Amino acid sequence: FRRLAKGPEAREKAERTTAKVFKARKGEYGDGNERQADCMAIAITKKKQYGGYTQYCGGARATSAKALWKAYGKKYQAPVYTFTRSS
């Protein structure tokens, strides 16, 4: 939910757009955000095993998922926190 950083109105607008692209198909569940996240994982890894909410990631869905990864994926993949194990 990085979209929330720009405020709830921006997030709600983005969610409406996502819902249009990621409308539920037969056998799918969850909301558009969940299907978009799954599609992003499928588009990046090329493995459908990461699709819990959707297995379909083509056309406009693939375009949207790849754009999401370009905007957020690489930017936020560096770990913010590190952990050490104490004995």
PDB file of N, CA and C in Angstrom:
ATOM      1  N   PHE A   1       0.815  -1.198   0.000  1.00  0.00           N
ATOM      2  CA  PHE A   1       0.000   0.000   0.000  1.00  0.00           C
ATOM      3  C   PHE A   1       0.852   1.253   0.000  1.00  0.00           C
ATOM      4  N   ARG A   2       1.843   1.255  -0.845  1.00  0.00           N
ATOM      5  CA  ARG A   2       2.680   2.441  -0.992  1.00  0.00           C
ATOM      6  C   ARG A   2       1.877   3.610  -1.545  1.00  0.00           C
ATOM      7  N   ARG A   3       0.748   3.307  -2.194  1.00  0.00           N
ATOM      8  CA  ARG A   3      -0.091   4.373  -2.747  1.00  0.00           C
ATOM      9  C   ARG A   3      -0.600   5.310  -1.667  1.00  0.00           C
ATOM     10  N   LEU A   4      -0.678   4.851  -0.449  1.00  0.00           N
ATOM     11  CA  LEU A   4      -1.191   5.662   0.643  1.00  0.00           C
ATOM     12  C   LEU A   4      -0.271   6.845   0.950  1.00  0.00           C
ATOM     13  N   ALA A   5       0.988   6.770   0.544  1.00  0.00           N
ATOM     14  CA  ALA A   5       1.945   7.847   0.813  1.00  0.00           C
ATOM     15  C   ALA A   5       1.473   9.183   0.238  1.00  0.00           C
ATOM     16  N   LYS A   6       0.706   9.152  -0.836  1.00  0.00           N
ATOM     17  CA  LYS A   6       0.207  10.387  -1.461  1.00  0.00           C
ATOM     18  C   LYS A   6      -1.146  10.793  -0.904  1.00  0.00           C
ATOM     19  N   GLY A   7      -1.638  10.066   0.071  1.00  0.00           N
ATOM     20  CA  GLY A   7      -2.903  10.407   0.700  1.00  0.00           C
ATOM     21  C   GLY A   7      -4.028   9.474   0.295  1.00  0.00           C
ATOM     22  N   PRO A   8      -5.073   9.426   1.116  1.00  0.00           N
ATOM     23  CA  PRO A   8      -6.169   8.492   0.872  1.00  0.00           C
ATOM     24  C   PRO A   8      -6.919   8.753  -0.438  1.00  0.00           C
ATOM     25  N   GLU A   9      -7.061  10.020  -0.851  1.00  0.00           N
ATOM     26  CA  GLU A   9      -7.773  10.314  -2.092  1.00  0.00           C
ATOM     27  C   GLU A   9      -7.016   9.744  -3.287  1.00  0.00           C
ATOM     28  N   ALA A  10      -5.698   9.905  -3.308  1.00  0.00           N
ATOM     29  CA  ALA A  10      -4.877   9.375  -4.403  1.00  0.00           C
ATOM     30  C   ALA A  10      -4.942   7.848  -4.418  1.00  0.00           C
ATOM     31  N   ARG A  11      -4.921   7.256  -3.227  1.00  0.00           N
ATOM     32  CA  ARG A  11      -5.004   5.802  -3.155  1.00  0.00           C
ATOM     33  C   ARG A  11      -6.340   5.294  -3.674  1.00  0.00           C
ATOM     34  N   GLU A  12      -7.422   5.945  -3.284  1.00  0.00           N
ATOM     35  CA  GLU A  12      -8.754   5.531  -3.727  1.00  0.00           C
ATOM     36  C   GLU A  12      -8.892   5.648  -5.240  1.00  0.00           C
ATOM     37  N   LYS A  13      -8.350   6.704  -5.823  1.00  0.00           N
ATOM     38  CA  LYS A  13      -8.389   6.872  -7.274  1.00  0.00           C
ATOM     39  C   LYS A  13      -7.598   5.742  -7.961  1.00  0.00           C
ATOM     40  N   ALA A  14      -6.420   5.446  -7.442  1.00  0.00           N
ATOM     41  CA  ALA A  14      -5.598   4.373  -8.006  1.00  0.00           C
ATOM     42  C   ALA A  14      -6.305   3.022  -7.872  1.00  0.00           C
ATOM     43  N   GLU A  15      -6.981   2.806  -6.756  1.00  0.00           N
ATOM     44  CA  GLU A  15      -7.701   1.546  -6.558  1.00  0.00           C
ATOM     45  C   GLU A  15      -8.852   1.390  -7.546  1.00  0.00           C
ATOM     46  N   ARG A  16      -9.528   2.478  -7.859  1.00  0.00           N
ATOM     47  CA  ARG A  16     -10.616   2.410  -8.844  1.00  0.00           C
ATOM     48  C   ARG A  16     -10.063   2.044 -10.222  1.00  0.00           C
ATOM     49  N   THR A  17      -8.928   2.631 -10.572  1.00  0.00           N
ATOM     50  CA  THR A  17      -8.287   2.319 -11.850  1.00  0.00           C
ATOM     51  C   THR A  17      -7.847   0.861 -11.882  1.00  0.00           C
ATOM     52  N   THR A  18      -7.224   0.406 -10.800  1.00  0.00           N
ATOM     53  CA  THR A  18      -6.778  -0.986 -10.713  1.00  0.00           C
ATOM     54  C   THR A  18      -7.962  -1.940 -10.827  1.00  0.00           C
ATOM     55  N   ALA A  19      -9.064  -1.607 -10.187  1.00  0.00           N
ATOM     56  CA  ALA A  19     -10.250  -2.465 -10.213  1.00  0.00           C
ATOM     57  C   ALA A  19     -10.792  -2.632 -11.632  1.00  0.00           C
ATOM     58  N   LYS A  20     -10.675  -1.602 -12.459  1.00  0.00           N
ATOM     59  CA  LYS A  20     -11.149  -1.695 -13.847  1.00  0.00           C
ATOM     60  C   LYS A  20     -10.285  -2.672 -14.646  1.00  0.00           C
ATOM     61  N   VAL A  21      -8.985  -2.592 -14.471  1.00  0.00           N
ATOM     62  CA  VAL A  21      -8.062  -3.451 -15.220  1.00  0.00           C
ATOM     63  C   VAL A  21      -8.097  -4.877 -14.697  1.00  0.00           C
ATOM     64  N   PHE A  22      -8.217  -5.027 -13.385  1.00  0.00           N
ATOM     65  CA  PHE A  22      -8.145  -6.344 -12.751  1.00  0.00           C
ATOM     66  C   PHE A  22      -9.507  -6.810 -12.250  1.00  0.00           C
ATOM     67  N   LYS A  23     -10.529  -6.654 -13.085  1.00  0.00           N
ATOM     68  CA  LYS A  23     -11.862  -7.163 -12.744  1.00  0.00           C
ATOM     69  C   LYS A  23     -11.770  -8.668 -12.524  1.00  0.00           C
ATOM     70  N   ALA A  24     -12.565  -9.151 -11.592  1.00  0.00           N
ATOM     71  CA  ALA A  24     -12.542 -10.587 -11.299  1.00  0.00           C
ATOM     72  C   ALA A  24     -13.042 -11.385 -12.493  1.00  0.00           C
ATOM     73  N   ARG A  25     -12.315 -12.440 -12.789  1.00  0.00           N
ATOM     74  CA  ARG A  25     -12.707 -13.401 -13.813  1.00  0.00           C
ATOM     75  C   ARG A  25     -13.170 -14.659 -13.098  1.00  0.00           C
ATOM     76  N   LYS A  26     -13.706 -15.579 -13.845  1.00  0.00           N
ATOM     77  CA  LYS A  26     -14.180 -16.835 -13.257  1.00  0.00           C
ATOM     78  C   LYS A  26     -13.035 -17.512 -12.496  1.00  0.00           C
ATOM     79  N   GLY A  27     -13.301 -17.878 -11.262  1.00  0.00           N
ATOM     80  CA  GLY A  27     -12.312 -18.578 -10.449  1.00  0.00           C
ATOM     81  C   GLY A  27     -11.350 -17.662  -9.702  1.00  0.00           C
ATOM     82  N   GLU A  28     -11.481 -16.351  -9.889  1.00  0.00           N
ATOM     83  CA  GLU A  28     -10.605 -15.418  -9.172  1.00  0.00           C
ATOM     84  C   GLU A  28     -11.315 -14.865  -7.945  1.00  0.00           C
ATOM     85  N   TYR A  29     -10.537 -14.425  -6.995  1.00  0.00           N
ATOM     86  CA  TYR A  29     -11.098 -13.803  -5.803  1.00  0.00           C
ATOM     87  C   TYR A  29     -10.144 -12.711  -5.333  1.00  0.00           C
ATOM     88  N   GLY A  30     -10.440 -12.095  -4.194  1.00  0.00           N
ATOM     89  CA  GLY A  30      -9.643 -10.970  -3.730  1.00  0.00           C
ATOM     90  C   GLY A  30     -10.035  -9.713  -4.491  1.00  0.00           C
ATOM     91  N   ASP A  31      -9.350  -8.622  -4.197  1.00  0.00           N
ATOM     92  CA  ASP A  31      -9.660  -7.371  -4.889  1.00  0.00           C
ATOM     93  C   ASP A  31      -8.648  -7.116  -6.006  1.00  0.00           C
ATOM     94  N   GLY A  32      -8.850  -6.033  -6.730  1.00  0.00           N
ATOM     95  CA  GLY A  32      -7.975  -5.697  -7.844  1.00  0.00           C
ATOM     96  C   GLY A  32      -6.525  -5.533  -7.438  1.00  0.00           C
ATOM     97  N   ASN A  33      -6.297  -5.015  -6.237  1.00  0.00           N
ATOM     98  CA  ASN A  33      -4.922  -4.841  -5.760  1.00  0.00           C
ATOM     99  C   ASN A  33      -4.221  -6.181  -5.582  1.00  0.00           C
ATOM    100  N   GLU A  34      -4.934  -7.157  -5.062  1.00  0.00           N
ATOM    101  CA  GLU A  34      -4.342  -8.483  -4.870  1.00  0.00           C
ATOM    102  C   GLU A  34      -4.045  -9.143  -6.214  1.00  0.00           C
ATOM    103  N   ARG A  35      -4.994  -9.005  -7.154  1.00  0.00           N
ATOM    104  CA  ARG A  35      -4.765  -9.581  -8.479  1.00  0.00           C
ATOM    105  C   ARG A  35      -3.616  -8.870  -9.187  1.00  0.00           C
ATOM    106  N   GLN A  36      -3.507  -7.557  -8.999  1.00  0.00           N
ATOM    107  CA  GLN A  36      -2.400  -6.810  -9.603  1.00  0.00           C
ATOM    108  C   GLN A  36      -1.067  -7.261  -9.011  1.00  0.00           C
ATOM    109  N   ALA A  37      -1.006  -7.446  -7.723  1.00  0.00           N
ATOM    110  CA  ALA A  37       0.232  -7.894  -7.070  1.00  0.00           C
ATOM    111  C   ALA A  37       0.633  -9.280  -7.566  1.00  0.00           C
ATOM    112  N   ASP A  38      -0.344 -10.178  -7.677  1.00  0.00           N
ATOM    113  CA  ASP A  38      -0.049 -11.514  -8.201  1.00  0.00           C
ATOM    114  C   ASP A  38       0.439 -11.429  -9.640  1.00  0.00           C
ATOM    115  N   CYS A  39      -0.212 -10.603 -10.430  1.00  0.00           N
ATOM    116  CA  CYS A  39       0.174 -10.458 -11.829  1.00  0.00           C
ATOM    117  C   CYS A  39       1.589  -9.896 -11.932  1.00  0.00           C
ATOM    118  N   MET A  40       1.926  -8.972 -11.054  1.00  0.00           N
ATOM    119  CA  MET A  40       3.284  -8.431 -11.058  1.00  0.00           C
ATOM    120  C   MET A  40       4.283  -9.545 -10.769  1.00  0.00           C
ATOM    121  N   ALA A  41       3.994 -10.380  -9.795  1.00  0.00           N
ATOM    122  CA  ALA A  41       4.899 -11.492  -9.465  1.00  0.00           C
ATOM    123  C   ALA A  41       5.022 -12.457 -10.644  1.00  0.00           C
ATOM    124  N   ILE A  42       3.908 -12.736 -11.312  1.00  0.00           N
ATOM    125  CA  ILE A  42       3.927 -13.635 -12.471  1.00  0.00           C
ATOM    126  C   ILE A  42       4.706 -13.001 -13.621  1.00  0.00           C
ATOM    127  N   ALA A  43       4.467 -11.722 -13.876  1.00  0.00           N
ATOM    128  CA  ALA A  43       5.145 -11.037 -14.983  1.00  0.00           C
ATOM    129  C   ALA A  43       6.652 -10.965 -14.769  1.00  0.00           C
ATOM    130  N   ILE A  44       7.081 -10.764 -13.546  1.00  0.00           N
ATOM    131  CA  ILE A  44       8.505 -10.622 -13.258  1.00  0.00           C
ATOM    132  C   ILE A  44       9.206 -11.981 -13.212  1.00  0.00           C
ATOM    133  N   THR A  45       8.572 -12.964 -12.593  1.00  0.00           N
ATOM    134  CA  THR A  45       9.222 -14.275 -12.426  1.00  0.00           C
ATOM    135  C   THR A  45       8.908 -15.256 -13.555  1.00  0.00           C
ATOM    136  N   LYS A  46       7.838 -14.980 -14.301  1.00  0.00           N
ATOM    137  CA  LYS A  46       7.363 -15.896 -15.355  1.00  0.00           C
ATOM    138  C   LYS A  46       6.885 -17.233 -14.774  1.00  0.00           C
ATOM    139  N   LYS A  47       6.419 -17.204 -13.520  1.00  0.00           N
ATOM    140  CA  LYS A  47       5.952 -18.411 -12.846  1.00  0.00           C
ATOM    141  C   LYS A  47       4.545 -18.182 -12.296  1.00  0.00           C
ATOM    142  N   LYS A  48       3.600 -18.958 -12.795  1.00  0.00           N
ATOM    143  CA  LYS A  48       2.213 -18.812 -12.348  1.00  0.00           C
ATOM    144  C   LYS A  48       2.000 -19.293 -10.922  1.00  0.00           C
ATOM    145  N   GLN A  49       2.952 -19.972 -10.353  1.00  0.00           N
ATOM    146  CA  GLN A  49       2.797 -20.465  -8.983  1.00  0.00           C
ATOM    147  C   GLN A  49       2.635 -19.325  -7.986  1.00  0.00           C
ATOM    148  N   TYR A  50       3.003 -18.114  -8.373  1.00  0.00           N
ATOM    149  CA  TYR A  50       2.871 -16.970  -7.467  1.00  0.00           C
ATOM    150  C   TYR A  50       1.516 -16.292  -7.578  1.00  0.00           C
ATOM    151  N   GLY A  51       0.623 -16.861  -8.360  1.00  0.00           N
ATOM    152  CA  GLY A  51      -0.706 -16.294  -8.518  1.00  0.00           C
ATOM    153  C   GLY A  51      -1.719 -16.989  -7.645  1.00  0.00           C
ATOM    154  N   GLY A  52      -1.984 -16.453  -6.495  1.00  0.00           N
ATOM    155  CA  GLY A  52      -3.005 -17.009  -5.611  1.00  0.00           C
ATOM    156  C   GLY A  52      -4.375 -16.435  -5.918  1.00  0.00           C
ATOM    157  N   TYR A  53      -4.425 -15.170  -6.323  1.00  0.00           N
ATOM    158  CA  TYR A  53      -5.692 -14.509  -6.617  1.00  0.00           C
ATOM    159  C   TYR A  53      -6.007 -14.538  -8.108  1.00  0.00           C
ATOM    160  N   THR A  54      -4.985 -14.700  -8.930  1.00  0.00           N
ATOM    161  CA  THR A  54      -5.184 -14.813 -10.368  1.00  0.00           C
ATOM    162  C   THR A  54      -4.071 -15.651 -10.983  1.00  0.00           C
ATOM    163  N   GLN A  55      -4.395 -16.280 -12.089  1.00  0.00           N
ATOM    164  CA  GLN A  55      -3.402 -17.000 -12.874  1.00  0.00           C
ATOM    165  C   GLN A  55      -3.220 -16.322 -14.230  1.00  0.00           C
ATOM    166  N   TYR A  56      -4.113 -15.374 -14.535  1.00  0.00           N
ATOM    167  CA  TYR A  56      -4.061 -14.698 -15.823  1.00  0.00           C
ATOM    168  C   TYR A  56      -3.338 -13.361 -15.706  1.00  0.00           C
ATOM    169  N   CYS A  57      -2.332 -13.187 -16.529  1.00  0.00           N
ATOM    170  CA  CYS A  57      -1.574 -11.942 -16.506  1.00  0.00           C
ATOM    171  C   CYS A  57      -1.150 -11.587 -17.934  1.00  0.00           C
ATOM    172  N   GLY A  58      -2.119 -11.259 -18.751  1.00  0.00           N
ATOM    173  CA  GLY A  58      -1.830 -10.872 -20.124  1.00  0.00           C
ATOM    174  C   GLY A  58      -2.478  -9.544 -20.441  1.00  0.00           C
ATOM    175  N   GLY A  59      -2.220  -9.020 -21.614  1.00  0.00           N
ATOM    176  CA  GLY A  59      -2.854  -7.795 -22.076  1.00  0.00           C
ATOM    177  C   GLY A  59      -2.662  -6.611 -21.154  1.00  0.00           C
ATOM    178  N   ALA A  60      -3.776  -5.924 -20.853  1.00  0.00           N
ATOM    179  CA  ALA A  60      -3.733  -4.727 -20.006  1.00  0.00           C
ATOM    180  C   ALA A  60      -3.238  -5.063 -18.602  1.00  0.00           C
ATOM    181  N   ARG A  61      -3.525  -6.269 -18.127  1.00  0.00           N
ATOM    182  CA  ARG A  61      -3.050  -6.677 -16.802  1.00  0.00           C
ATOM    183  C   ARG A  61      -1.523  -6.717 -16.774  1.00  0.00           C
ATOM    184  N   ALA A  62      -0.925  -7.305 -17.778  1.00  0.00           N
ATOM    185  CA  ALA A  62       0.537  -7.388 -17.834  1.00  0.00           C
ATOM    186  C   ALA A  62       1.152  -5.996 -17.925  1.00  0.00           C
ATOM    187  N   THR A  63       0.554  -5.141 -18.729  1.00  0.00           N
ATOM    188  CA  THR A  63       1.051  -3.770 -18.869  1.00  0.00           C
ATOM    189  C   THR A  63       1.005  -3.047 -17.528  1.00  0.00           C
ATOM    190  N   SER A  64      -0.111  -3.171 -16.818  1.00  0.00           N
ATOM    191  CA  SER A  64      -0.268  -2.539 -15.514  1.00  0.00           C
ATOM    192  C   SER A  64       0.725  -3.092 -14.494  1.00  0.00           C
ATOM    193  N   ALA A  65       0.865  -4.403 -14.462  1.00  0.00           N
ATOM    194  CA  ALA A  65       1.771  -5.034 -13.497  1.00  0.00           C
ATOM    195  C   ALA A  65       3.222  -4.626 -13.748  1.00  0.00           C
ATOM    196  N   LYS A  66       3.628  -4.584 -15.003  1.00  0.00           N
ATOM    197  CA  LYS A  66       5.001  -4.186 -15.329  1.00  0.00           C
ATOM    198  C   LYS A  66       5.244  -2.720 -14.984  1.00  0.00           C
ATOM    199  N   ALA A  67       4.226  -1.875 -15.178  1.00  0.00           N
ATOM    200  CA  ALA A  67       4.350  -0.464 -14.812  1.00  0.00           C
ATOM    201  C   ALA A  67       4.481  -0.313 -13.295  1.00  0.00           C
ATOM    202  N   LEU A  68       3.731  -1.115 -12.550  1.00  0.00           N
ATOM    203  CA  LEU A  68       3.822  -1.077 -11.089  1.00  0.00           C
ATOM    204  C   LEU A  68       5.225  -1.459 -10.637  1.00  0.00           C
ATOM    205  N   TRP A  69       5.766  -2.516 -11.247  1.00  0.00           N
ATOM    206  CA  TRP A  69       7.118  -2.946 -10.886  1.00  0.00           C
ATOM    207  C   TRP A  69       8.135  -1.858 -11.221  1.00  0.00           C
ATOM    208  N   LYS A  70       7.976  -1.241 -12.382  1.00  0.00           N
ATOM    209  CA  LYS A  70       8.909  -0.184 -12.794  1.00  0.00           C
ATOM    210  C   LYS A  70       8.860   0.994 -11.818  1.00  0.00           C
ATOM    211  N   ALA A  71       7.655   1.339 -11.374  1.00  0.00           N
ATOM    212  CA  ALA A  71       7.486   2.487 -10.475  1.00  0.00           C
ATOM    213  C   ALA A  71       7.923   2.201  -9.047  1.00  0.00           C
ATOM    214  N   TYR A  72       7.635   0.993  -8.569  1.00  0.00           N
ATOM    215  CA  TYR A  72       7.862   0.715  -7.155  1.00  0.00           C
ATOM    216  C   TYR A  72       8.810  -0.438  -6.856  1.00  0.00           C
ATOM    217  N   GLY A  73       8.778  -1.457  -7.650  1.00  0.00           N
ATOM    218  CA  GLY A  73       9.491  -2.691  -7.347  1.00  0.00           C
ATOM    219  C   GLY A  73      10.959  -2.527  -7.044  1.00  0.00           C
ATOM    220  N   LYS A  74      11.699  -2.062  -8.012  1.00  0.00           N
ATOM    221  CA  LYS A  74      13.144  -1.939  -7.818  1.00  0.00           C
ATOM    222  C   LYS A  74      13.480  -0.853  -6.801  1.00  0.00           C
ATOM    223  N   LYS A  75      12.667   0.187  -6.756  1.00  0.00           N
ATOM    224  CA  LYS A  75      12.916   1.305  -5.846  1.00  0.00           C
ATOM    225  C   LYS A  75      12.843   0.877  -4.379  1.00  0.00           C
ATOM    226  N   TYR A  76      11.937  -0.026  -4.075  1.00  0.00           N
ATOM    227  CA  TYR A  76      11.703  -0.397  -2.680  1.00  0.00           C
ATOM    228  C   TYR A  76      12.197  -1.794  -2.315  1.00  0.00           C
ATOM    229  N   GLN A  77      13.002  -2.405  -3.134  1.00  0.00           N
ATOM    230  CA  GLN A  77      13.454  -3.750  -2.828  1.00  0.00           C
ATOM    231  C   GLN A  77      14.638  -3.787  -1.870  1.00  0.00           C
ATOM    232  N   ALA A  78      15.393  -2.694  -1.776  1.00  0.00           N
ATOM    233  CA  ALA A  78      16.503  -2.674  -0.831  1.00  0.00           C
ATOM    234  C   ALA A  78      15.926  -2.767   0.586  1.00  0.00           C
ATOM    235  N   PRO A  79      16.488  -3.634   1.415  1.00  0.00           N
ATOM    236  CA  PRO A  79      15.952  -3.768   2.770  1.00  0.00           C
ATOM    237  C   PRO A  79      16.123  -2.502   3.596  1.00  0.00           C
ATOM    238  N   VAL A  80      15.086  -2.155   4.305  1.00  0.00           N
ATOM    239  CA  VAL A  80      15.117  -0.974   5.174  1.00  0.00           C
ATOM    240  C   VAL A  80      15.744  -1.333   6.507  1.00  0.00           C
ATOM    241  N   TYR A  81      15.457  -2.521   6.972  1.00  0.00           N
ATOM    242  CA  TYR A  81      15.950  -2.964   8.268  1.00  0.00           C
ATOM    243  C   TYR A  81      16.859  -4.170   8.107  1.00  0.00           C
ATOM    244  N   THR A  82      17.764  -4.300   9.004  1.00  0.00           N
ATOM    245  CA  THR A  82      18.582  -5.512   9.045  1.00  0.00           C
ATOM    246  C   THR A  82      18.465  -6.085  10.459  1.00  0.00           C
ATOM    247  N   PHE A  83      18.628  -7.358  10.549  1.00  0.00           N
ATOM    248  CA  PHE A  83      18.490  -8.030  11.833  1.00  0.00           C
ATOM    249  C   PHE A  83      19.743  -8.833  12.122  1.00  0.00           C
ATOM    250  N   THR A  84      20.105  -8.879  13.345  1.00  0.00           N
ATOM    251  CA  THR A  84      21.228  -9.714  13.755  1.00  0.00           C
ATOM    252  C   THR A  84      20.739 -10.680  14.813  1.00  0.00           C
ATOM    253  N   ARG A  85      21.415 -11.751  14.895  1.00  0.00           N
ATOM    254  CA  ARG A  85      21.048 -12.765  15.878  1.00  0.00           C
ATOM    255  C   ARG A  85      22.001 -12.648  17.051  1.00  0.00           C
ATOM    256  N   SER A  86      21.446 -12.475  18.206  1.00  0.00           N
ATOM    257  CA  SER A  86      22.297 -12.415  19.396  1.00  0.00           C
ATOM    258  C   SER A  86      22.369 -13.805  20.039  1.00  0.00           C
ATOM    259  N   SER A  87      23.483 -14.064  20.648  1.00  0.00           N
ATOM    260  CA  SER A  87      23.624 -15.379  21.276  1.00  0.00           C
ATOM    261  C   SER A  87      23.276 -15.356  22.731  1.00  0.00           C
TER     262      SER A  87
END
